[in-house]
Amino acid sequence: MPSKVRVIQLKTATFDSNLERSSNDSLEDQISSKSVLLTKAIATALYNISQNSSGGKSSTKPDVTFVTAPEFYWNIPWSSIKSKTDLALSCTFYLENINKTVLNLSAQFPEDIYGKIVFIPGSVAVLFEQEGRPNHYEVLNWLLCFTNFSPEGVINMWPKRNTSAIDVYFGQRLQDAGKGSDYYRTWLPNKLELIYIAKQTDVSAENYSADGTPDIFRNDISGVPIFAIDVCLDFALASARNQQRSAENKVNDIKLNFLIACGMPASSSDLEKVARTSIDYLIRNDGMGRGTSEVFNTTVANQVATVPAEYEPAGFAIANSDSRVFVYEFNV
């Protein structure tokens, strides 16, 4: 029997020029304001859905709701980091604080009131210095995926494998460190320190539930269509649907593919490839520019169709914010 799926997407800018961020805010203020914005976005979407439903729209409740935010959603602007000392401080801060902050979202939307929700609330990236290699860094860019209902307490971490030349943006694109090199290079904003950033990492998915499978992404949650996540450039180079990373998913009969990105379009050729798989819908949330929210139906005969937003095609405005929230509904 098909499941009715609702997707709530926060459309917001997450590149370095993000209008929702201030380089003067502390790290604590940054993640606190981001948590408030995402909470407001979800509440705004749910309020407008209830208003529209009472006005004649279908009042059928979804079997499950997915909530997404873009790549780098939780990051302080890279331009706020001036030195290697700042890099180390930000890395320590996010590793110690971000998971707790993100997981608190589920407590704001309990299942008995809001129904089943799966949260894919954007990523955060840090640079950590490689052991024994001074001035050589690796990017850890990860997101948590969790629910407000699973009795197993499903909490997954999905990391990005490939770093783009714009991912760490201190005011200019990263420069290739040399032909055949595995590193980019860039000057920190203080113009005194040259650092090298690895183009790839081999970090893999993790599951934090007590089910004996810690090195796997639990995408077989009861009552939820099988789903997978690609973070930006991985969509093209190391997708969850490809053999390179499919072993990290517990199940690979994927029906929903979430593309959490900042500068990774879903081209026609990409969509054609997706349409030849088991995937029925590709859901893209991209933080480049002012942000982009898209959903594609890949089950249409000989084509890929764009799914329009329900209730309000231009999304709903969020109070005191330049961002918007979009709502999509479909059956899987």
Short mmCIF file of C-alpha atoms in Angstrom, two decimals:
data_model
loop_
_atom_site.label_atom_id
_atom_site.label_comp_id
_atom_site.label_asym_id
_atom_site.label_seq_id
_atom_site.Cartn_x
_atom_site.Cartn_y
_atom_site.Cartn_z
CA MET A 1 0.00 0.00 0.00
CA PRO A 2 1.45 3.41 -0.97
CA SER A 3 2.62 5.76 1.76
CA LYS A 4 1.69 9.44 1.76
CA VAL A 5 4.92 11.38 2.20
CA ARG A 6 5.23 15.05 3.14
CA VAL A 7 8.51 16.91 2.69
CA ILE A 8 9.18 20.22 4.47
CA GLN A 9 12.24 22.03 3.13
CA LEU A 10 13.87 25.11 4.59
CA LYS A 11 15.10 27.15 1.63
CA THR A 12 17.93 29.33 2.86
CA ALA A 13 21.36 30.61 1.87
CA THR A 14 24.32 28.70 3.29
CA PHE A 15 27.22 29.89 1.14
CA ASP A 16 29.61 32.40 2.73
CA SER A 17 27.43 35.38 1.83
CA ASN A 18 24.50 33.91 3.81
CA LEU A 19 22.06 36.68 4.74
CA GLU A 20 20.94 34.72 7.79
CA ARG A 21 24.41 34.78 9.39
CA SER A 22 26.57 37.39 11.04
CA SER A 23 30.32 37.07 11.36
CA ASN A 24 30.02 38.95 14.66
CA ASP A 25 27.97 36.25 16.37
CA SER A 26 29.64 33.66 18.57
CA LEU A 27 29.56 29.99 17.66
CA GLU A 28 26.98 29.45 20.40
CA ASP A 29 24.80 32.24 19.01
CA GLN A 30 25.14 30.89 15.47
CA ILE A 31 23.85 27.39 16.18
CA SER A 32 21.19 28.73 18.54
CA SER A 33 19.84 31.09 15.87
CA LYS A 34 19.95 28.32 13.29
CA SER A 35 17.97 26.04 15.58
CA VAL A 36 15.39 28.77 16.10
CA LEU A 37 15.10 29.41 12.35
CA LEU A 38 14.57 25.73 11.50
CA THR A 39 12.04 25.33 14.32
CA LYS A 40 10.16 28.40 13.04
CA ALA A 41 10.27 27.04 9.49
CA ILE A 42 8.69 23.73 10.52
CA ALA A 43 6.07 25.48 12.66
CA THR A 44 5.28 27.91 9.80
CA ALA A 45 4.82 25.03 7.36
CA LEU A 46 2.57 23.07 9.72
CA TYR A 47 0.47 26.12 10.57
CA ASN A 48 -0.10 26.98 6.90
CA ILE A 49 -0.91 23.35 6.09
CA SER A 50 -3.61 23.37 8.79
CA GLN A 51 -5.01 26.66 7.47
CA ASN A 52 -5.09 25.42 3.89
CA SER A 53 -6.61 22.09 4.85
CA SER A 54 -9.51 23.82 6.59
CA GLY A 55 -10.03 25.83 3.41
CA GLY A 56 -10.68 22.83 1.18
CA LYS A 57 -7.32 21.18 0.63
CA SER A 58 -7.01 17.50 1.43
CA SER A 59 -6.88 16.93 5.17
CA THR A 60 -5.42 13.43 4.82
CA LYS A 61 -2.48 13.23 7.17
CA PRO A 62 0.83 11.95 5.84
CA ASP A 63 2.22 8.62 6.95
CA VAL A 64 5.58 10.32 7.44
CA THR A 65 7.06 13.82 7.11
CA PHE A 66 10.67 14.54 6.15
CA VAL A 67 12.29 17.82 7.22
CA THR A 68 15.41 19.07 5.42
CA ALA A 69 17.89 21.96 5.47
CA PRO A 70 20.83 22.58 3.09
CA GLU A 71 24.49 21.65 3.29
CA PHE A 72 26.59 23.80 5.69
CA TYR A 73 23.39 24.89 7.42
CA TRP A 74 25.00 24.97 10.88
CA ASN A 75 28.34 26.49 9.85
CA ILE A 76 29.68 29.85 10.90
CA PRO A 77 30.99 31.65 7.76
CA TRP A 78 34.48 30.47 6.86
CA SER A 79 35.46 34.12 6.52
CA SER A 80 34.98 34.46 10.28
CA ILE A 81 37.86 32.04 10.83
CA LYS A 82 41.10 34.00 10.58
CA SER A 83 43.79 31.57 11.75
CA LYS A 84 44.74 27.98 12.51
CA THR A 85 43.80 28.65 16.11
CA ASP A 86 40.28 29.59 15.00
CA LEU A 87 40.11 26.41 12.90
CA ALA A 88 40.95 24.28 15.92
CA LEU A 89 38.47 26.09 18.16
CA SER A 90 35.60 25.77 15.68
CA CYS A 91 36.36 22.09 15.07
CA THR A 92 36.31 21.33 18.79
CA PHE A 93 33.14 23.36 19.31
CA TYR A 94 31.12 21.66 16.60
CA LEU A 95 32.30 18.15 17.49
CA GLU A 96 31.26 18.75 21.10
CA ASN A 97 28.00 20.65 20.57
CA ILE A 98 26.30 20.25 17.21
CA ASN A 99 24.84 16.76 17.65
CA LYS A 100 23.09 17.69 20.90
CA THR A 101 21.72 20.89 19.35
CA VAL A 102 20.41 19.14 16.26
CA LEU A 103 18.82 16.24 18.16
CA ASN A 104 16.90 18.70 20.34
CA LEU A 105 14.74 19.45 17.27
CA SER A 106 12.81 16.22 17.67
CA ALA A 107 11.71 17.20 21.18
CA GLN A 108 9.99 20.28 19.72
CA PHE A 109 7.72 18.16 17.50
CA PRO A 110 6.50 15.06 19.39
CA GLU A 111 4.87 12.28 17.39
CA ASP A 112 1.59 12.30 19.31
CA ILE A 113 0.92 15.85 18.11
CA TYR A 114 2.74 16.14 14.76
CA GLY A 115 2.89 12.57 13.49
CA LYS A 116 6.00 10.73 12.35
CA ILE A 117 8.88 12.99 11.33
CA VAL A 118 12.29 12.09 9.89
CA PHE A 119 14.78 14.94 10.28
CA ILE A 120 17.59 15.51 7.74
CA PRO A 121 18.44 19.01 8.99
CA GLY A 122 21.47 20.03 6.96
CA SER A 123 25.19 19.46 7.46
CA VAL A 124 28.07 21.06 9.31
CA ALA A 125 31.70 20.96 8.18
CA VAL A 126 34.93 21.26 10.15
CA LEU A 127 38.61 21.15 9.24
CA PHE A 128 40.89 19.00 11.37
CA GLU A 129 44.65 18.77 11.03
CA GLN A 130 45.91 15.39 9.86
CA GLU A 131 48.10 13.59 12.35
CA GLY A 132 51.79 13.93 11.53
CA ARG A 133 51.14 16.35 8.66
CA PRO A 134 51.38 19.97 9.84
CA ASN A 135 49.22 22.42 7.84
CA HIS A 136 47.45 19.53 6.07
CA TYR A 137 43.73 19.31 6.83
CA GLU A 138 40.82 17.00 6.18
CA VAL A 139 37.19 18.06 5.94
CA LEU A 140 34.61 16.31 8.07
CA ASN A 141 31.25 17.37 6.60
CA TRP A 142 28.41 15.42 8.17
CA LEU A 143 24.72 15.45 8.91
CA LEU A 144 22.57 13.62 11.42
CA CYS A 145 19.40 11.84 10.40
CA PHE A 146 16.94 10.94 13.17
CA THR A 147 13.23 10.62 13.95
CA ASN A 148 10.71 11.72 16.55
CA PHE A 149 9.17 8.26 16.79
CA SER A 150 11.40 5.25 16.23
CA PRO A 151 11.34 2.92 19.22
CA GLU A 152 14.82 1.80 18.23
CA GLY A 153 16.05 5.37 18.65
CA VAL A 154 17.43 5.48 15.12
CA ILE A 155 20.17 8.10 14.82
CA ASN A 156 22.37 8.03 11.73
CA MET A 157 25.40 10.03 10.68
CA TRP A 158 26.01 10.40 6.94
CA PRO A 159 29.30 12.04 5.88
CA LYS A 160 30.38 13.62 2.63
CA ARG A 161 33.35 11.98 0.88
CA ASN A 162 34.38 14.61 -1.70
CA THR A 163 35.40 18.22 -1.10
CA SER A 164 34.66 20.86 -3.73
CA ALA A 165 36.86 23.87 -4.47
CA ILE A 166 34.14 26.14 -3.03
CA ASP A 167 33.37 24.13 0.10
CA VAL A 168 35.90 25.91 2.28
CA TYR A 169 35.55 29.51 1.17
CA PHE A 170 37.91 32.05 2.74
CA GLY A 171 37.05 34.57 0.00
CA GLN A 172 38.29 32.61 -3.02
CA ARG A 173 38.02 29.15 -4.46
CA LEU A 174 40.50 26.58 -3.22
CA GLN A 175 43.47 26.19 -5.56
CA ASP A 176 44.71 22.82 -6.74
CA ALA A 177 47.97 22.06 -4.94
CA GLY A 178 49.50 20.64 -8.12
CA LYS A 179 48.89 18.22 -10.96
CA GLY A 180 47.84 14.88 -9.55
CA SER A 181 47.78 16.22 -6.00
CA ASP A 182 45.25 14.93 -3.47
CA TYR A 183 45.07 18.39 -1.89
CA TYR A 184 43.82 21.90 -2.44
CA ARG A 185 45.71 24.84 -0.98
CA THR A 186 44.59 28.21 0.33
CA TRP A 187 45.74 31.11 2.46
CA LEU A 188 43.81 31.75 5.66
CA PRO A 189 42.24 35.23 5.90
CA ASN A 190 45.13 36.49 8.02
CA LYS A 191 47.28 36.02 4.85
CA LEU A 192 50.03 34.53 7.01
CA GLU A 193 49.20 30.81 7.01
CA LEU A 194 49.05 28.54 3.96
CA ILE A 195 47.11 25.33 4.50
CA TYR A 196 46.40 22.23 2.41
CA ILE A 197 42.97 20.60 2.33
CA ALA A 198 42.42 16.98 1.26
CA LYS A 199 40.08 16.50 -1.70
CA GLN A 200 38.61 13.30 -0.27
CA THR A 201 37.99 11.53 2.99
CA ASP A 202 37.23 7.86 3.61
CA VAL A 203 34.96 8.44 6.62
CA SER A 204 31.82 6.27 6.39
CA ALA A 205 28.29 6.29 7.75
CA GLU A 206 27.59 5.48 11.39
CA ASN A 207 24.53 4.40 13.31
CA TYR A 208 24.24 5.27 16.99
CA SER A 209 21.44 2.86 17.86
CA ALA A 210 21.97 -0.18 20.04
CA ASP A 211 21.26 -2.74 17.32
CA GLY A 212 24.75 -4.08 16.71
CA THR A 213 25.32 -2.40 13.33
CA PRO A 214 27.31 0.78 14.13
CA ASP A 215 28.92 1.17 10.67
CA ILE A 216 25.75 1.34 8.63
CA PHE A 217 23.05 3.87 7.72
CA ARG A 218 19.71 2.57 9.03
CA ASN A 219 17.37 3.45 6.17
CA ASP A 220 14.85 0.68 6.82
CA ILE A 221 12.85 2.48 9.50
CA SER A 222 9.42 0.92 10.03
CA GLY A 223 6.66 2.81 8.22
CA VAL A 224 9.10 4.93 6.17
CA PRO A 225 9.93 4.44 2.45
CA ILE A 226 13.54 3.35 1.97
CA PHE A 227 15.64 6.48 1.53
CA ALA A 228 19.24 7.55 0.99
CA ILE A 229 21.19 10.78 1.22
CA ASP A 230 23.81 12.40 -1.01
CA VAL A 231 25.72 15.44 0.23
CA CYS A 232 26.49 17.81 -2.66
CA LEU A 233 29.43 16.66 -4.85
CA ASP A 234 28.96 13.07 -3.74
CA PHE A 235 25.79 13.04 -5.84
CA ALA A 236 28.05 13.03 -8.91
CA LEU A 237 31.17 11.27 -7.61
CA ALA A 238 30.22 8.97 -4.72
CA SER A 239 26.46 8.66 -4.57
CA ALA A 240 24.68 6.47 -2.06
CA ARG A 241 23.06 4.73 -5.03
CA ASN A 242 26.42 3.72 -6.52
CA GLN A 243 28.44 0.67 -5.63
CA GLN A 244 31.15 2.73 -3.92
CA ARG A 245 28.84 3.71 -1.08
CA SER A 246 25.82 1.42 -1.33
CA ALA A 247 27.35 -0.90 1.26
CA GLU A 248 26.90 1.88 3.82
CA ASN A 249 23.10 1.67 3.48
CA LYS A 250 21.32 -1.13 5.29
CA VAL A 251 18.88 -1.51 2.37
CA ASN A 252 19.43 -0.42 -1.24
CA ASP A 253 15.94 -0.65 -2.73
CA ILE A 254 15.91 3.14 -2.43
CA LYS A 255 12.68 5.02 -3.11
CA LEU A 256 13.61 8.54 -1.95
CA ASN A 257 16.99 10.15 -2.66
CA PHE A 258 17.75 13.36 -0.72
CA LEU A 259 20.35 15.69 -2.22
CA ILE A 260 21.56 18.02 0.54
CA ALA A 261 23.80 20.50 -1.22
CA CYS A 262 25.38 23.91 -1.72
CA GLY A 263 26.11 24.30 -5.43
CA MET A 264 25.23 20.82 -6.79
CA PRO A 265 22.50 20.97 -9.46
CA ALA A 266 20.44 18.01 -10.55
CA SER A 267 21.15 18.07 -14.29
CA SER A 268 19.05 16.34 -16.93
CA SER A 269 21.65 13.60 -17.31
CA ASP A 270 21.80 13.11 -13.54
CA LEU A 271 18.04 12.80 -13.38
CA GLU A 272 18.01 10.31 -16.24
CA LYS A 273 20.48 8.15 -14.32
CA VAL A 274 18.36 8.35 -11.19
CA ALA A 275 15.24 7.44 -13.18
CA ARG A 276 16.88 4.16 -14.21
CA THR A 277 17.19 3.09 -10.57
CA SER A 278 14.63 2.10 -7.94
CA ILE A 279 14.35 5.76 -6.86
CA ASP A 280 10.90 7.29 -7.28
CA TYR A 281 11.67 10.82 -6.06
CA LEU A 282 14.77 13.00 -5.88
CA ILE A 283 14.48 15.74 -3.25
CA ARG A 284 17.04 18.57 -3.54
CA ASN A 285 17.74 21.27 -0.97
CA ASP A 286 20.62 23.53 -2.04
CA GLY A 287 22.02 26.51 -0.12
CA MET A 288 23.79 28.28 -3.00
CA GLY A 289 22.63 31.83 -3.72
CA ARG A 290 19.36 32.39 -1.88
CA GLY A 291 18.73 28.65 -1.79
CA THR A 292 16.82 26.20 -3.99
CA SER A 293 14.12 23.67 -3.16
CA GLU A 294 13.18 21.05 -5.77
CA VAL A 295 11.46 17.68 -5.94
CA PHE A 296 11.56 15.44 -9.02
CA ASN A 297 9.29 12.52 -9.81
CA THR A 298 11.33 9.88 -11.66
CA THR A 299 8.45 7.45 -12.26
CA VAL A 300 6.89 9.37 -15.16
CA ALA A 301 7.12 7.42 -18.42
CA ASN A 302 10.12 8.53 -20.51
CA GLN A 303 10.64 11.74 -18.54
CA VAL A 304 11.37 13.23 -15.14
CA ALA A 305 8.69 15.56 -13.83
CA THR A 306 9.09 18.43 -11.38
CA VAL A 307 6.76 18.12 -8.41
CA PRO A 308 5.14 21.48 -7.55
CA ALA A 309 5.03 22.65 -3.95
CA GLU A 310 1.70 22.03 -2.24
CA TYR A 311 -0.43 24.85 -0.87
CA GLU A 312 1.90 27.73 -1.92
CA PRO A 313 4.13 27.45 -5.05
CA ALA A 314 6.51 30.19 -3.83
CA GLY A 315 6.81 28.70 -0.36
CA PHE A 316 5.75 30.24 2.92
CA ALA A 317 7.46 33.31 4.38
CA ILE A 318 9.09 32.88 7.78
CA ALA A 319 8.70 35.78 10.20
CA ASN A 320 11.80 37.99 10.59
CA SER A 321 13.73 35.95 8.02
CA ASP A 322 14.88 36.10 4.40
CA SER A 323 14.33 32.36 4.13
CA ARG A 324 11.21 30.47 3.06
CA VAL A 325 9.77 27.02 3.73
CA PHE A 326 8.37 24.71 1.04
CA VAL A 327 5.97 21.79 1.42
CA TYR A 328 5.58 18.85 -0.98
CA GLU A 329 3.26 15.86 -0.78
CA PHE A 330 3.25 12.67 -2.85
CA ASN A 331 2.64 8.94 -2.61
CA VAL A 332 5.41 6.33 -2.66
#
